[in-house]
PDB file of C-alpha atoms and ligand atoms in Angstrom:
ATOM      1  CA  MET A   1      -0.003  -0.145  -0.072  1.00 47.00           C
ATOM      2  CA  THR A   2       1.489   3.276  -0.971  1.00 48.00           C
ATOM      3  CA  SER A   3       0.585   6.617   0.929  1.00 50.00           C
ATOM      4  CA  SER A   4      -2.307   8.629  -0.331  1.00 52.00           C
ATOM      5  CA  ASP A   5      -1.524  11.340  -2.730  1.00 59.00           C
ATOM      6  CA  ARG A   6      -1.555  15.138  -2.076  1.00 61.00           C
ATOM      7  CA  ARG A   7      -4.268  16.187  -4.393  1.00 67.00           C
ATOM      8  CA  LEU A   8      -7.218  18.438  -3.391  1.00 69.00           C
ATOM      9  CA  ILE A   9     -10.622  18.753  -4.552  1.00 78.00           C
ATOM     10  CA  ASP A  10     -11.637  22.447  -4.782  1.00 81.00           C
ATOM     11  CA  ARG A  11     -14.439  22.587  -2.225  1.00 81.00           C
ATOM     12  CA  ARG A  12     -16.263  25.336  -4.234  1.00 86.00           C
ATOM     13  CA  THR A  13     -16.818  22.756  -7.019  1.00 91.00           C
ATOM     14  CA  LEU A  14     -18.613  20.269  -4.981  1.00 96.00           C
ATOM     15  CA  ASP A  15     -22.037  19.929  -3.180  1.00 97.00           C
ATOM     16  CA  TRP A  16     -22.481  16.470  -2.197  1.00 98.00           C
ATOM     17  CA  VAL A  17     -20.278  13.899  -0.606  1.00 98.00           C
ATOM     18  CA  THR A  18     -21.735  10.373  -0.743  1.00 98.00           C
ATOM     19  CA  LEU A  19     -20.124   7.550   1.290  1.00 98.00           C
ATOM     20  CA  ASP A  20     -20.261   3.973   0.595  1.00 98.00           C
ATOM     21  CA  VAL A  21     -20.838   1.904   3.618  1.00 98.00           C
ATOM     22  CA  GLY A  22     -18.610  -1.476   3.868  1.00 98.00           C
ATOM     23  CA  GLU A  23     -15.162  -0.689   4.518  1.00 98.00           C
ATOM     24  CA  THR A  24     -15.804   3.098   4.152  1.00 98.00           C
ATOM     25  CA  ILE A  25     -17.803   3.905   7.321  1.00 98.00           C
ATOM     26  CA  ILE A  26     -18.241   0.201   8.575  1.00 98.00           C
ATOM     27  CA  ASP A  27     -15.400  -2.043   9.684  1.00 98.00           C
ATOM     28  CA  GLU A  28     -16.361  -5.569   8.410  1.00 98.00           C
ATOM     29  CA  THR A  29     -13.937  -7.529  10.643  1.00 98.00           C
ATOM     30  CA  ARG A  30     -16.700  -8.755  12.785  1.00 98.00           C
ATOM     31  CA  ALA A  31     -18.590 -10.095   9.783  1.00 98.00           C
ATOM     32  CA  TRP A  32     -15.553 -12.026   8.510  1.00 98.00           C
ATOM     33  CA  ARG A  33     -14.743 -13.136  12.009  1.00 98.00           C
ATOM     34  CA  THR A  34     -18.431 -14.346  12.459  1.00 98.00           C
ATOM     35  CA  TRP A  35     -18.161 -16.426   9.177  1.00 98.00           C
ATOM     36  CA  ALA A  36     -14.920 -17.921  10.155  1.00 98.00           C
ATOM     37  CA  GLU A  37     -16.447 -19.073  13.583  1.00 98.00           C
ATOM     38  CA  LEU A  38     -19.636 -20.388  11.933  1.00 98.00           C
ATOM     39  CA  LEU A  39     -17.589 -22.494   9.306  1.00 98.00           C
ATOM     40  CA  ALA A  40     -14.816 -23.554  11.796  1.00 98.00           C
ATOM     41  CA  VAL A  41     -12.150 -22.133   9.715  1.00 98.00           C
ATOM     42  CA  PRO A  42      -9.405 -20.091  11.446  1.00 98.00           C
ATOM     43  CA  PHE A  43      -9.826 -16.393  11.129  1.00 98.00           C
ATOM     44  CA  LEU A  44      -6.372 -15.821   9.713  1.00 98.00           C
ATOM     45  CA  THR A  45      -6.877 -18.394   6.975  1.00 98.00           C
ATOM     46  CA  LEU A  46     -10.369 -17.056   5.913  1.00 98.00           C
ATOM     47  CA  ALA A  47      -8.782 -13.613   5.912  1.00 98.00           C
ATOM     48  CA  ALA A  48      -5.768 -14.663   3.600  1.00 98.00           C
ATOM     49  CA  ALA A  49      -8.353 -16.255   1.432  1.00 98.00           C
ATOM     50  CA  LEU A  50     -10.113 -13.061   1.081  1.00 98.00           C
ATOM     51  CA  GLY A  51      -6.943 -11.175   0.168  1.00 98.00           C
ATOM     52  CA  ALA A  52      -6.073 -14.024  -2.685  1.00 98.00           C
ATOM     53  CA  VAL A  53      -9.315 -13.669  -4.427  1.00 98.00           C
ATOM     54  CA  ILE A  54      -9.082  -9.820  -4.268  1.00 98.00           C
ATOM     55  CA  GLU A  55      -5.779 -10.108  -5.620  1.00 97.00           C
ATOM     56  CA  ARG A  56      -7.042 -12.457  -8.782  1.00 96.00           C
ATOM     57  CA  ASP A  57     -10.170 -10.096  -9.256  1.00 94.00           C
ATOM     58  CA  ASP A  58     -12.373 -12.670  -8.063  1.00 94.00           C
ATOM     59  CA  VAL A  59     -15.576 -12.170  -6.233  1.00 94.00           C
ATOM     60  CA  HIS A  60     -15.369 -12.323  -2.340  1.00 94.00           C
ATOM     61  CA  GLN A  61     -17.795 -15.206  -2.144  1.00 94.00           C
ATOM     62  CA  SER A  62     -14.855 -17.223  -3.807  1.00 96.00           C
ATOM     63  CA  ALA A  63     -12.880 -17.026  -0.612  1.00 97.00           C
ATOM     64  CA  PHE A  64     -15.388 -19.752   0.913  1.00 98.00           C
ATOM     65  CA  ASP A  65     -14.545 -22.158  -2.075  1.00 97.00           C
ATOM     66  CA  LEU A  66     -10.791 -21.630  -1.216  1.00 97.00           C
ATOM     67  CA  VAL A  67     -11.106 -22.955   2.305  1.00 97.00           C
ATOM     68  CA  ASP A  68     -13.232 -25.765   1.203  1.00 96.00           C
ATOM     69  CA  ARG A  69     -16.564 -24.200   2.439  1.00 96.00           C
ATOM     70  CA  ALA A  70     -18.386 -24.180  -0.817  1.00 94.00           C
ATOM     71  CA  ASP A  71     -21.821 -25.081   1.262  1.00 95.00           C
ATOM     72  CA  TRP A  72     -21.641 -21.621   3.018  1.00 96.00           C
ATOM     73  CA  ARG A  73     -24.867 -20.371   1.466  1.00 96.00           C
ATOM     74  CA  SER A  74     -26.840 -22.915   3.601  1.00 97.00           C
ATOM     75  CA  ARG A  75     -25.572 -21.133   6.598  1.00 97.00           C
ATOM     76  CA  ILE A  76     -26.569 -17.657   5.531  1.00 96.00           C
ATOM     77  CA  ALA A  77     -29.636 -17.513   8.082  1.00 96.00           C
ATOM     78  CA  GLU A  78     -27.532 -18.822  10.899  1.00 98.00           C
ATOM     79  CA  PHE A  79     -25.004 -16.067  10.142  1.00 97.00           C
ATOM     80  CA  GLU A  80     -27.496 -13.267   9.973  1.00 95.00           C
ATOM     81  CA  VAL A  81     -28.607 -14.507  13.393  1.00 97.00           C
ATOM     82  CA  ARG A  82     -25.339 -14.469  14.832  1.00 98.00           C
ATOM     83  CA  TYR A  83     -23.914 -11.287  13.090  1.00 98.00           C
ATOM     84  CA  GLY A  84     -27.220  -9.499  14.058  1.00 97.00           C
ATOM     85  CA  ALA A  85     -27.414  -5.661  13.241  1.00 98.00           C
ATOM     86  CA  PHE A  86     -24.558  -3.359  12.818  1.00 98.00           C
ATOM     87  CA  ARG A  87     -23.151  -2.084  16.162  1.00 98.00           C
ATOM     88  CA  ARG A  88     -21.606   0.981  17.299  1.00 97.00           C
ATOM     89  CA  ASP A  89     -18.112  -0.616  17.304  1.00 97.00           C
ATOM     90  CA  ASP A  90     -18.569  -1.547  13.758  1.00 98.00           C
ATOM     91  CA  LEU A  91     -18.418   2.019  12.767  1.00 98.00           C
ATOM     92  CA  TYR A  92     -14.771   2.997  11.854  1.00 98.00           C
ATOM     93  CA  PRO A  93     -13.836   5.551  14.462  1.00 98.00           C
ATOM     94  CA  ASP A  94     -13.620   8.582  12.119  1.00 98.00           C
ATOM     95  CA  ALA A  95     -16.945   7.938  10.395  1.00 98.00           C
ATOM     96  CA  LEU A  96     -19.292  10.082  12.545  1.00 98.00           C
ATOM     97  CA  ARG A  97     -16.549  12.531  13.046  1.00 97.00           C
ATOM     98  CA  ALA A  98     -15.710  12.892   9.399  1.00 97.00           C
ATOM     99  CA  MET A  99     -19.544  13.360   8.538  1.00 97.00           C
ATOM    100  CA  ALA A 100     -19.939  16.148  11.097  1.00 97.00           C
ATOM    101  CA  GLY A 101     -16.848  17.858   9.647  1.00 95.00           C
ATOM    102  CA  LEU A 102     -18.111  17.739   6.392  1.00 96.00           C
ATOM    103  CA  LYS A 103     -21.409  19.218   7.111  1.00 96.00           C
ATOM    104  CA  ALA A 104     -20.055  21.849   9.277  1.00 95.00           C
ATOM    105  CA  ALA A 105     -17.987  22.938   6.252  1.00 93.00           C
ATOM    106  CA  GLY A 106     -21.342  23.170   4.348  1.00 94.00           C
ATOM    107  CA  PHE A 107     -21.287  19.726   2.296  1.00 96.00           C
ATOM    108  CA  ARG A 108     -24.287  17.742   1.984  1.00 98.00           C
ATOM    109  CA  VAL A 109     -23.712  14.269   2.836  1.00 98.00           C
ATOM    110  CA  ALA A 110     -25.372  10.919   1.787  1.00 98.00           C
ATOM    111  CA  VAL A 111     -24.732   7.264   2.529  1.00 98.00           C
ATOM    112  CA  ALA A 112     -25.451   4.582  -0.282  1.00 98.00           C
ATOM    113  CA  GLY A 113     -23.880   1.299  -0.321  1.00 98.00           C
ATOM    114  CA  ASN A 114     -24.447  -2.412  -1.474  1.00 97.00           C
ATOM    115  CA  GLN A 115     -26.199  -3.686   1.652  1.00 97.00           C
ATOM    116  CA  PRO A 116     -29.746  -5.212   2.714  1.00 96.00           C
ATOM    117  CA  ALA A 117     -32.431  -2.814   3.109  1.00 97.00           C
ATOM    118  CA  SER A 118     -32.310  -3.338   6.920  1.00 97.00           C
ATOM    119  CA  ARG A 119     -28.863  -1.383   7.070  1.00 98.00           C
ATOM    120  CA  THR A 120     -30.704   1.920   6.445  1.00 98.00           C
ATOM    121  CA  ALA A 121     -32.275   2.002   9.709  1.00 98.00           C
ATOM    122  CA  GLU A 122     -29.346   0.343  11.594  1.00 98.00           C
ATOM    123  CA  LEU A 123     -27.094   3.225  10.456  1.00 98.00           C
ATOM    124  CA  ARG A 124     -29.531   5.799  11.372  1.00 98.00           C
ATOM    125  CA  ARG A 125     -29.773   4.184  14.911  1.00 98.00           C
ATOM    126  CA  LEU A 126     -25.947   4.337  15.187  1.00 98.00           C
ATOM    127  CA  GLY A 127     -26.410   7.998  14.681  1.00 97.00           C
ATOM    128  CA  ILE A 128     -25.504   8.349  10.831  1.00 97.00           C
ATOM    129  CA  ASP A 129     -27.176  11.684  10.306  1.00 95.00           C
ATOM    130  CA  ALA A 130     -27.299  12.049   6.465  1.00 98.00           C
ATOM    131  CA  GLU A 131     -29.838  13.669   4.304  1.00 98.00           C
ATOM    132  CA  LEU A 132     -30.072  10.545   2.284  1.00 98.00           C
ATOM    133  CA  VAL A 133     -29.049   6.962   3.492  1.00 98.00           C
ATOM    134  CA  VAL A 134     -30.209   4.115   0.954  1.00 98.00           C
ATOM    135  CA  MET A 135     -28.978   0.717   0.366  1.00 98.00           C
ATOM    136  CA  SER A 136     -28.634  -1.496  -2.890  1.00 98.00           C
ATOM    137  CA  ASP A 137     -31.543  -3.656  -1.851  1.00 97.00           C
ATOM    138  CA  GLU A 138     -33.854  -0.857  -1.395  1.00 97.00           C
ATOM    139  CA  LEU A 139     -33.168   0.363  -4.733  1.00 97.00           C
ATOM    140  CA  ARG A 140     -33.005  -3.162  -6.331  1.00 97.00           C
ATOM    141  CA  LEU A 141     -29.856  -1.611  -8.121  1.00 98.00           C
ATOM    142  CA  ALA A 142     -26.149  -2.631  -7.130  1.00 97.00           C
ATOM    143  CA  LYS A 143     -22.742  -1.373  -7.760  1.00 97.00           C
ATOM    144  CA  PRO A 144     -21.009  -1.418 -10.138  1.00 97.00           C
ATOM    145  CA  ASP A 145     -24.179  -0.992 -12.346  1.00 98.00           C
ATOM    146  CA  LEU A 146     -24.049   2.421 -13.439  1.00 98.00           C
ATOM    147  CA  ALA A 147     -27.880   2.495 -12.796  1.00 98.00           C
ATOM    148  CA  PHE A 148     -26.931   2.603  -9.310  1.00 98.00           C
ATOM    149  CA  TYR A 149     -25.337   5.906  -9.635  1.00 98.00           C
ATOM    150  CA  ARG A 150     -27.987   7.204 -11.790  1.00 98.00           C
ATOM    151  CA  ARG A 151     -30.587   6.568  -9.481  1.00 98.00           C
ATOM    152  CA  LEU A 152     -28.524   7.837  -6.568  1.00 98.00           C
ATOM    153  CA  LEU A 153     -28.244  11.052  -8.298  1.00 98.00           C
ATOM    154  CA  GLU A 154     -32.006  11.239  -8.849  1.00 98.00           C
ATOM    155  CA  LEU A 155     -32.557  10.664  -5.040  1.00 98.00           C
ATOM    156  CA  LEU A 156     -30.120  13.466  -4.448  1.00 98.00           C
ATOM    157  CA  GLY A 157     -32.497  15.962  -6.504  1.00 98.00           C
ATOM    158  CA  ASP A 158     -30.383  15.732  -9.855  1.00 98.00           C
ATOM    159  CA  PRO A 159     -27.566  17.729  -9.070  1.00 98.00           C
ATOM    160  CA  ALA A 160     -24.948  18.088 -11.885  1.00 98.00           C
ATOM    161  CA  PRO A 161     -22.997  14.684 -11.483  1.00 98.00           C
ATOM    162  CA  GLU A 162     -19.543  16.571 -11.033  1.00 96.00           C
ATOM    163  CA  ARG A 163     -20.705  18.351  -7.957  1.00 97.00           C
ATOM    164  CA  VAL A 164     -21.074  14.888  -6.127  1.00 98.00           C
ATOM    165  CA  ALA A 165     -18.375  13.009  -4.717  1.00 98.00           C
ATOM    166  CA  TYR A 166     -18.714   9.199  -4.229  1.00 98.00           C
ATOM    167  CA  VAL A 167     -16.369   7.994  -1.545  1.00 98.00           C
ATOM    168  CA  GLY A 168     -15.606   4.149  -1.354  1.00 98.00           C
ATOM    169  CA  ASP A 169     -13.046   1.606  -0.589  1.00 98.00           C
ATOM    170  CA  ARG A 170     -13.154  -0.468  -3.940  1.00 98.00           C
ATOM    171  CA  VAL A 171     -11.601   0.469  -7.332  1.00 98.00           C
ATOM    172  CA  ASP A 172     -13.852  -1.816  -9.182  1.00 97.00           C
ATOM    173  CA  ASN A 173     -17.074  -1.279  -7.494  1.00 97.00           C
ATOM    174  CA  ASP A 174     -16.777   2.576  -6.439  1.00 98.00           C
ATOM    175  CA  VAL A 175     -13.935   4.629  -8.060  1.00 98.00           C
ATOM    176  CA  LEU A 176     -14.285   3.488 -11.678  1.00 98.00           C
ATOM    177  CA  PRO A 177     -18.089   3.285 -12.162  1.00 98.00           C
ATOM    178  CA  ALA A 178     -18.772   6.414 -10.111  1.00 98.00           C
ATOM    179  CA  ARG A 179     -16.357   8.198 -12.591  1.00 97.00           C
ATOM    180  CA  VAL A 180     -18.039   6.625 -15.695  1.00 97.00           C
ATOM    181  CA  ALA A 181     -21.327   7.729 -14.144  1.00 98.00           C
ATOM    182  CA  GLY A 182     -19.795  11.448 -14.138  1.00 97.00           C
ATOM    183  CA  LEU A 183     -19.256  11.715 -10.320  1.00 98.00           C
ATOM    184  CA  ARG A 184     -16.199  12.574  -8.640  1.00 97.00           C
ATOM    185  CA  ALA A 185     -14.415   9.620  -7.174  1.00 97.00           C
ATOM    186  CA  VAL A 186     -12.585   9.326  -3.928  1.00 97.00           C
ATOM    187  CA  TRP A 187     -10.855   6.169  -3.127  1.00 98.00           C
ATOM    188  CA  VAL A 188     -10.468   5.455   0.545  1.00 98.00           C
ATOM    189  CA  ARG A 189      -7.542   2.970   0.983  1.00 98.00           C
ATOM    190  CA  ARG A 190      -8.636   0.859   4.160  1.00 97.00           C
ATOM    191  CA  GLY A 191      -9.957  -2.386   4.372  1.00 98.00           C
ATOM    192  CA  PRO A 192      -8.968  -5.443   2.313  1.00 98.00           C
ATOM    193  CA  TRP A 193      -9.890  -4.048  -1.342  1.00 98.00           C
ATOM    194  CA  GLY A 194      -8.608  -0.807  -0.286  1.00 98.00           C
ATOM    195  CA  VAL A 195      -5.078  -2.099   0.441  1.00 97.00           C
ATOM    196  CA  ILE A 196      -4.800  -4.631  -2.295  1.00 98.00           C
ATOM    197  CA  GLN A 197      -6.483  -3.014  -5.219  1.00 98.00           C
ATOM    198  CA  SER A 198      -4.532  -0.184  -7.421  1.00 97.00           C
ATOM    199  CA  LEU A 199      -5.847   2.139  -9.683  1.00 97.00           C
ATOM    200  CA  PRO A 200      -5.169   1.518 -13.578  1.00 95.00           C
ATOM    201  CA  ASP A 201      -3.645   5.049 -13.327  1.00 93.00           C
ATOM    202  CA  ARG A 202      -3.306   7.772 -11.001  1.00 87.00           C
ATOM    203  CA  SER A 203      -5.883   9.983 -12.797  1.00 90.00           C
ATOM    204  CA  ALA A 204      -8.447   7.361 -12.351  1.00 94.00           C
ATOM    205  CA  ALA A 205      -9.598   8.856  -8.846  1.00 96.00           C
ATOM    206  CA  ASP A 206     -10.161  12.508  -8.168  1.00 95.00           C
ATOM    207  CA  LEU A 207      -8.820  12.102  -4.607  1.00 95.00           C
ATOM    208  CA  VAL A 208      -7.106   9.265  -2.758  1.00 96.00           C
ATOM    209  CA  VAL A 209      -7.027   9.287   0.973  1.00 96.00           C
ATOM    210  CA  GLY A 210      -6.273   6.765   3.861  1.00 97.00           C
ATOM    211  CA  SER A 211      -9.050   7.667   6.019  1.00 98.00           C
ATOM    212  CA  LEU A 212     -12.278   9.709   6.456  1.00 98.00           C
ATOM    213  CA  ASP A 213     -10.487  11.901   8.850  1.00 97.00           C
ATOM    214  CA  GLU A 214      -8.291  12.703   5.829  1.00 96.00           C
ATOM    215  CA  LEU A 215     -11.243  13.301   3.583  1.00 96.00           C
ATOM    216  CA  ALA A 216     -12.713  15.762   5.922  1.00 95.00           C
ATOM    217  CA  ARG A 217      -9.538  17.468   6.339  1.00 93.00           C
ATOM    218  CA  ARG A 218      -8.956  17.517   2.576  1.00 92.00           C
ATOM    219  CA  LEU A 219     -12.331  18.673   1.503  1.00 90.00           C
ATOM    220  CA  ALA A 220     -13.220  20.759   4.468  1.00 75.00           C
ATOM    221  CA  GLY A 221     -10.040  22.060   5.775  1.00 70.00           C
ATOM    222  CA  PRO A 222      -8.254  25.605   4.719  1.00 61.00           C
ATOM    223  CA  ALA A 223      -8.236  25.865   1.099  1.00 52.00           C
ATOM    224  CA  HIS A 224      -4.627  26.388   1.149  1.00 44.00           C
ATOM    225  CA  GLU A 225      -4.086  23.108   2.971  1.00 44.00           C
TER     226      GLU A 225
HETATM  227 MG1   MG B 301     -17.133  -0.879   0.342  1.00 73.12          MG
END
């Protein structure tokens, strides 16, 4: 992982900041730990398998095949009971702080990710105070489908796409399709995808940050920073 670059987005050119959920505001470690326990696989082994499938551009579900647990789908209901709702300590520590900083600086903030519909209410309960919180299952559209981003813009009230930043941890699901849809793309380099993936070229993202604290600093900080 290389350190983030030093580019800035001129905040006068941006109105909305929309955040992804998994590994952007929510740390998914507990989900993977729950799966490891349920399937009786050492957590480190499952985590390494996830890294391997990310490196080969495969879907994360293939990590279960790699550890010889191809029958994981029959355990989904059991997983959901064990994992339950998002908890306060699933939030990355900077999530609420960064969103508050962005709002204080005058940005409008939204949250939209590939998640079950129930996550919207769970995030609200955890204090996620955004003008829009919406999940892929509610939209019946999921990233990287460009229709997800088009519907997101509609829900934001049809702002010019370039006045909306989409912030996510994945190059394939977040950065590249958001850019194609005309939004500004911010890559947050944390979590398995954020560490392992790479940009096709430096200009593929409008901004690269290591955390949401850094995002808030770069977007909401003094213009000369
Ligand atoms: Mg994500």
